[in-house]
Amino acid sequence: MPQAVIAIHGGAGTITRAAMDANREREYTTALEQVLLAGQRVLADGGSALDAVTEAVRLLEECPLFNAGRGAVLTNAGTYELDAAVMNGATLDTGAVACVKRVRNPVLAARAVLDHSEHVLFAAEGAEAFAEAQGLELVAPEYYFTQARHDQWVRARASSGMALLDHDAATLAAQAAQVAGGAADPIDPDSKFGTVGAVACDAAGNLAAATSTGGVTNKQVGRVGDTPIVGAGCYADDVAAVSATGTGEMFIRTVAAYDVSAQMRYAGLSLEESARRVVMEKLPAIGGRGGLIAVDRAGNVTLPFNTEGMYRGVARVGEPVNVWIYG
Ligand code: ASP
């Protein structure tokens, strides 16, 4: 029997110590610790890996520090379009939603698809109608608003017009603010990847993964990244569970999350070596930036990233939680 464990991430990107003050660092680490404690509690009470990752990602969506749910980044039209997925490794059951604009917790919509639909992926209005029919809370767009993401979007438009990872964007802002003599957001709000995710192995050895995002800052309307694409930004089977964050297009092209499991299954690699090859070799080879968290059925955990930092943490049942930000 493995020791039940949950790992989470809050996005990767240009997260530097120089751009982070002590208060800001405490805010992030406290938020990560609270989420881990909640996920750990689900597992300690005998809950499934699926329930633990769903609850952890729901809490990360509720926290405005992260680019998912409240606190999501904006599209090039100044709107919000959110993506999420959840997968049960024991059964390969999956639910995902893309481009939702009114669902308070996209991960709960994804979970409802997993639990109550014969389909796997719903998009846009159809996804919202499904969520509403399942009794989930819908919100007005203002619900997602945070001043920090709005300012980051204004900067992204002014500087390049390109889509930026959430945490890279935060660091750019910090650098600009330091030049101007002000305080700053620790992660370049104009280029960081702020997606959130969780992976878990429960006491029965079952695995699950969940991922949720607002996408990349200033993305084109209708753009869908890796997060709701099964095998790209989220994947779980009976070998590994994986949740990714980063430049979504490259994670789709490398089928990154699935590849972690596939290399273990077909090439006999360890969890750590498989994840390392994906993050440090395959993704960079096509310009992919970001990281992932992964767990196998023995309860091993790995958290590789090829950026300056990644908000991340691990909690084993019966042990203290651990969180990290930088490399
Ligand atoms: N992977 C996400 C996307 O491309 C962005 C992120 O991780 O921050 O939509």
CSV table of N, CA and C in Angstrom, one decimal, residues 83-158:
chain,number,residue,atom,x,y,z
A,83,ASP,N,-10.4,27.2,-19.0
A,83,ASP,CA,-10.3,25.8,-19.3
A,83,ASP,C,-10.0,24.9,-18.1
A,84,ALA,N,-10.5,23.7,-18.1
A,84,ALA,CA,-10.2,22.8,-17.0
A,84,ALA,C,-10.4,21.3,-17.4
A,85,ALA,N,-9.7,20.4,-16.7
A,85,ALA,CA,-9.8,19.0,-17.0
A,85,ALA,C,-9.6,18.2,-15.7
A,86,VAL,N,-10.2,17.1,-15.6
A,86,VAL,CA,-9.9,16.2,-14.5
A,86,VAL,C,-10.0,14.7,-15.0
A,87,MET,N,-9.1,13.9,-14.5
A,87,MET,CA,-9.0,12.5,-15.0
A,87,MET,C,-8.8,11.5,-13.9
A,88,ASN,N,-9.5,10.4,-13.9
A,88,ASN,CA,-9.4,9.4,-12.9
A,88,ASN,C,-8.5,8.2,-13.5
A,89,GLY,N,-7.3,8.1,-13.0
A,89,GLY,CA,-6.4,7.1,-13.5
A,89,GLY,C,-6.8,5.6,-13.4
A,90,ALA,N,-7.7,5.4,-12.4
A,90,ALA,CA,-8.1,4.0,-12.2
A,90,ALA,C,-9.0,3.5,-13.4
A,91,THR,N,-9.8,4.4,-14.0
A,91,THR,CA,-10.8,4.1,-15.0
A,91,THR,C,-10.6,4.7,-16.3
A,92,LEU,N,-9.7,5.7,-16.4
A,92,LEU,CA,-9.5,6.6,-17.5
A,92,LEU,C,-10.7,7.5,-17.8
A,93,ASP,N,-11.6,7.5,-16.8
A,93,ASP,CA,-12.8,8.5,-16.9
A,93,ASP,C,-12.2,9.9,-16.9
A,94,THR,N,-12.8,10.7,-17.8
A,94,THR,CA,-12.2,12.1,-17.9
A,94,THR,C,-13.4,13.1,-18.2
A,95,GLY,N,-13.2,14.3,-17.6
A,95,GLY,CA,-14.1,15.4,-17.9
A,95,GLY,C,-13.3,16.6,-18.2
A,96,ALA,N,-13.8,17.4,-19.2
A,96,ALA,CA,-13.1,18.7,-19.4
A,96,ALA,C,-14.0,19.7,-20.0
A,97,VAL,N,-13.7,21.0,-19.7
A,97,VAL,CA,-14.4,22.1,-20.3
A,97,VAL,C,-13.4,23.1,-20.9
A,98,ALA,N,-13.8,23.8,-22.0
A,98,ALA,CA,-12.9,24.8,-22.6
A,98,ALA,C,-13.7,26.0,-22.9
A,99,CYS,N,-13.0,27.2,-22.8
A,99,CYS,CA,-13.6,28.5,-23.2
A,99,CYS,C,-14.9,28.8,-22.4
A,100,VAL,N,-14.9,28.5,-21.1
A,100,VAL,CA,-16.1,28.9,-20.4
A,100,VAL,C,-15.9,30.3,-19.8
A,101,LYS,N,-17.0,31.0,-19.9
A,101,LYS,CA,-16.9,32.5,-19.5
A,101,LYS,C,-17.8,32.8,-18.2
A,102,ARG,N,-18.5,31.8,-17.8
A,102,ARG,CA,-19.5,32.1,-16.7
A,102,ARG,C,-19.5,31.1,-15.6
A,103,VAL,N,-18.6,30.1,-15.6
A,103,VAL,CA,-18.7,29.1,-14.6
A,103,VAL,C,-17.7,29.4,-13.5
A,104,ARG,N,-18.2,29.5,-12.3
A,104,ARG,CA,-17.4,29.9,-11.1
A,104,ARG,C,-16.2,29.0,-11.0
A,105,ASN,N,-16.4,27.7,-11.0
A,105,ASN,CA,-15.3,26.7,-10.8
A,105,ASN,C,-15.3,25.7,-12.0
A,106,PRO,N,-14.5,26.1,-13.0
A,106,PRO,CA,-14.4,25.2,-14.1
A,106,PRO,C,-14.0,23.7,-13.8
A,107,VAL,N,-13.2,23.5,-12.7
A,107,VAL,CA,-12.9,22.1,-12.4
A,107,VAL,C,-14.1,21.4,-11.9
A,108,LEU,N,-15.1,22.0,-11.3
A,108,LEU,CA,-16.3,21.3,-10.9
A,108,LEU,C,-17.1,21.0,-12.1
A,109,ALA,N,-17.1,21.9,-13.2
A,109,ALA,CA,-17.8,21.6,-14.4
A,109,ALA,C,-17.1,20.4,-15.1
A,110,ALA,N,-15.8,20.3,-15.1
A,110,ALA,CA,-15.1,19.2,-15.6
A,110,ALA,C,-15.4,17.9,-14.9
A,111,ARG,N,-15.5,18.0,-13.6
A,111,ARG,CA,-15.8,16.9,-12.7
A,111,ARG,C,-17.3,16.4,-13.0
A,112,ALA,N,-18.2,17.3,-13.3
A,112,ALA,CA,-19.5,17.0,-13.6
A,112,ALA,C,-19.6,16.2,-14.9
A,113,VAL,N,-18.8,16.7,-15.9
A,113,VAL,CA,-18.7,16.0,-17.2
A,113,VAL,C,-18.2,14.5,-16.9
A,114,LEU,N,-17.2,14.4,-16.1
A,114,LEU,CA,-16.6,13.1,-15.8
A,114,LEU,C,-17.7,12.2,-15.2
A,115,ASP,N,-18.4,12.7,-14.2
A,115,ASP,CA,-19.4,11.9,-13.4
A,115,ASP,C,-20.7,11.7,-14.1
A,116,HIS,N,-21.2,12.7,-15.0
A,116,HIS,CA,-22.6,12.6,-15.4
A,116,HIS,C,-22.7,12.7,-16.9
A,117,SER,N,-21.7,12.6,-17.7
A,117,SER,CA,-21.9,12.7,-19.1
A,117,SER,C,-21.2,11.5,-19.8
A,118,GLU,N,-21.7,11.1,-21.0
A,118,GLU,CA,-21.1,10.1,-21.8
A,118,GLU,C,-19.9,10.8,-22.6
A,119,HIS,N,-19.9,12.1,-22.6
A,119,HIS,CA,-18.9,12.8,-23.4
A,119,HIS,C,-17.7,13.2,-22.5
A,120,VAL,N,-16.6,13.7,-23.1
A,120,VAL,CA,-15.4,14.0,-22.4
A,120,VAL,C,-15.1,15.5,-22.3
A,121,LEU,N,-15.4,16.2,-23.4
A,121,LEU,CA,-15.0,17.6,-23.5
A,121,LEU,C,-16.1,18.5,-24.0
A,122,PHE,N,-16.5,19.5,-23.3
A,122,PHE,CA,-17.6,20.4,-23.7
A,122,PHE,C,-16.9,21.8,-23.8
A,123,ALA,N,-17.3,22.6,-24.8
A,123,ALA,CA,-16.8,23.9,-25.0
A,123,ALA,C,-17.8,25.0,-24.9
A,124,ALA,N,-17.4,26.2,-24.5
A,124,ALA,CA,-18.2,27.5,-24.6
A,124,ALA,C,-19.6,27.3,-24.1
A,125,GLU,N,-20.6,27.8,-24.8
A,125,GLU,CA,-21.9,27.9,-24.3
A,125,GLU,C,-22.5,26.5,-23.9
A,126,GLY,N,-22.1,25.5,-24.7
A,126,GLY,CA,-22.6,24.2,-24.4
A,126,GLY,C,-22.1,23.7,-23.0
A,127,ALA,N,-20.8,24.0,-22.7
A,127,ALA,CA,-20.2,23.7,-21.4
A,127,ALA,C,-20.9,24.4,-20.3
A,128,GLU,N,-21.3,25.7,-20.6
A,128,GLU,CA,-21.9,26.5,-19.5
A,128,GLU,C,-23.4,25.9,-19.3
A,129,ALA,N,-24.0,25.6,-20.4
A,129,ALA,CA,-25.4,25.0,-20.2
A,129,ALA,C,-25.3,23.7,-19.5
A,130,PHE,N,-24.3,22.9,-19.7
A,130,PHE,CA,-24.2,21.6,-19.0
A,130,PHE,C,-23.9,21.9,-17.5
A,131,ALA,N,-23.0,22.8,-17.3
A,131,ALA,CA,-22.7,23.2,-15.9
A,131,ALA,C,-24.0,23.7,-15.1
A,132,GLU,N,-24.7,24.5,-15.8
A,132,GLU,CA,-25.9,25.1,-15.2
A,132,GLU,C,-26.9,23.9,-14.9
A,133,ALA,N,-27.1,23.0,-15.9
A,133,ALA,CA,-28.0,21.9,-15.7
A,133,ALA,C,-27.6,21.0,-14.5
A,134,GLN,N,-26.3,21.0,-14.3
A,134,GLN,CA,-25.8,20.2,-13.2
A,134,GLN,C,-25.9,20.9,-11.8
A,135,GLY,N,-26.4,22.1,-11.8
A,135,GLY,CA,-26.6,22.9,-10.6
A,135,GLY,C,-25.4,23.6,-10.2
A,136,LEU,N,-24.4,23.8,-11.1
A,136,LEU,CA,-23.2,24.5,-10.7
A,136,LEU,C,-23.4,26.0,-10.8
A,137,GLU,N,-22.6,26.8,-10.0
A,137,GLU,CA,-22.8,28.2,-9.9
A,137,GLU,C,-22.2,28.9,-11.1
A,138,LEU,N,-23.1,29.8,-11.8
A,138,LEU,CA,-22.6,30.6,-12.8
A,138,LEU,C,-22.4,32.0,-12.3
A,139,VAL,N,-21.4,32.8,-12.9
A,139,VAL,CA,-21.1,34.1,-12.4
A,139,VAL,C,-21.0,35.1,-13.5
A,140,ALA,N,-21.1,36.4,-13.2
A,140,ALA,CA,-20.8,37.4,-14.2
A,140,ALA,C,-19.3,37.5,-14.4
A,141,PRO,N,-18.9,38.0,-15.5
A,141,PRO,CA,-17.4,38.1,-15.8
A,141,PRO,C,-16.7,38.9,-14.7
A,142,GLU,N,-17.3,39.9,-14.1
A,142,GLU,CA,-16.6,40.7,-13.1
A,142,GLU,C,-16.1,39.8,-12.0
A,143,TYR,N,-16.7,38.7,-11.8
A,143,TYR,CA,-16.3,37.8,-10.7
A,143,TYR,C,-14.8,37.4,-10.8
A,144,TYR,N,-14.4,37.2,-12.1
A,144,TYR,CA,-13.0,36.8,-12.3
A,144,TYR,C,-12.0,38.0,-12.1
A,145,PHE,N,-12.5,39.2,-12.1
A,145,PHE,CA,-11.6,40.4,-12.2
A,145,PHE,C,-10.6,40.5,-11.0
A,146,THR,N,-9.4,40.7,-11.3
A,146,THR,CA,-8.4,41.2,-10.3
A,146,THR,C,-7.6,42.4,-11.0
A,147,GLN,N,-7.3,43.4,-10.2
A,147,GLN,CA,-6.6,44.5,-10.7
A,147,GLN,C,-5.3,44.1,-11.3
A,148,ALA,N,-4.6,43.2,-10.6
A,148,ALA,CA,-3.2,42.8,-11.1
A,148,ALA,C,-3.3,42.2,-12.5
A,149,ARG,N,-4.3,41.3,-12.7
A,149,ARG,CA,-4.3,40.7,-14.0
A,149,ARG,C,-4.8,41.7,-15.1
A,150,HIS,N,-5.6,42.6,-14.7
A,150,HIS,CA,-6.0,43.7,-15.6
A,150,HIS,C,-4.8,44.5,-16.0
A,151,ASP,N,-4.0,44.9,-15.0
A,151,ASP,CA,-2.8,45.7,-15.3
A,151,ASP,C,-1.8,45.0,-16.2
A,152,GLN,N,-1.7,43.7,-15.9
A,152,GLN,CA,-0.8,42.8,-16.7
A,152,GLN,C,-1.2,42.8,-18.1
A,153,TRP,N,-2.5,42.7,-18.3
A,153,TRP,CA,-3.1,42.7,-19.7
A,153,TRP,C,-2.8,44.0,-20.4
A,154,VAL,N,-3.0,45.1,-19.7
A,154,VAL,CA,-2.7,46.4,-20.3
A,154,VAL,C,-1.3,46.5,-20.8
A,155,ARG,N,-0.4,46.0,-19.9
A,155,ARG,CA,1.1,46.0,-20.2
A,155,ARG,C,1.4,45.1,-21.4
A,156,ALA,N,0.8,43.9,-21.4
A,156,ALA,CA,1.0,43.0,-22.5
A,156,ALA,C,0.6,43.6,-23.8
A,157,ARG,N,-0.5,44.3,-23.8
A,157,ARG,CA,-0.9,44.9,-25.1
A,157,ARG,C,0.0,46.0,-25.5
A,158,ALA,N,0.5,46.8,-24.5
A,158,ALA,CA,1.3,47.9,-24.8
A,158,ALA,C,2.7,47.5,-25.3
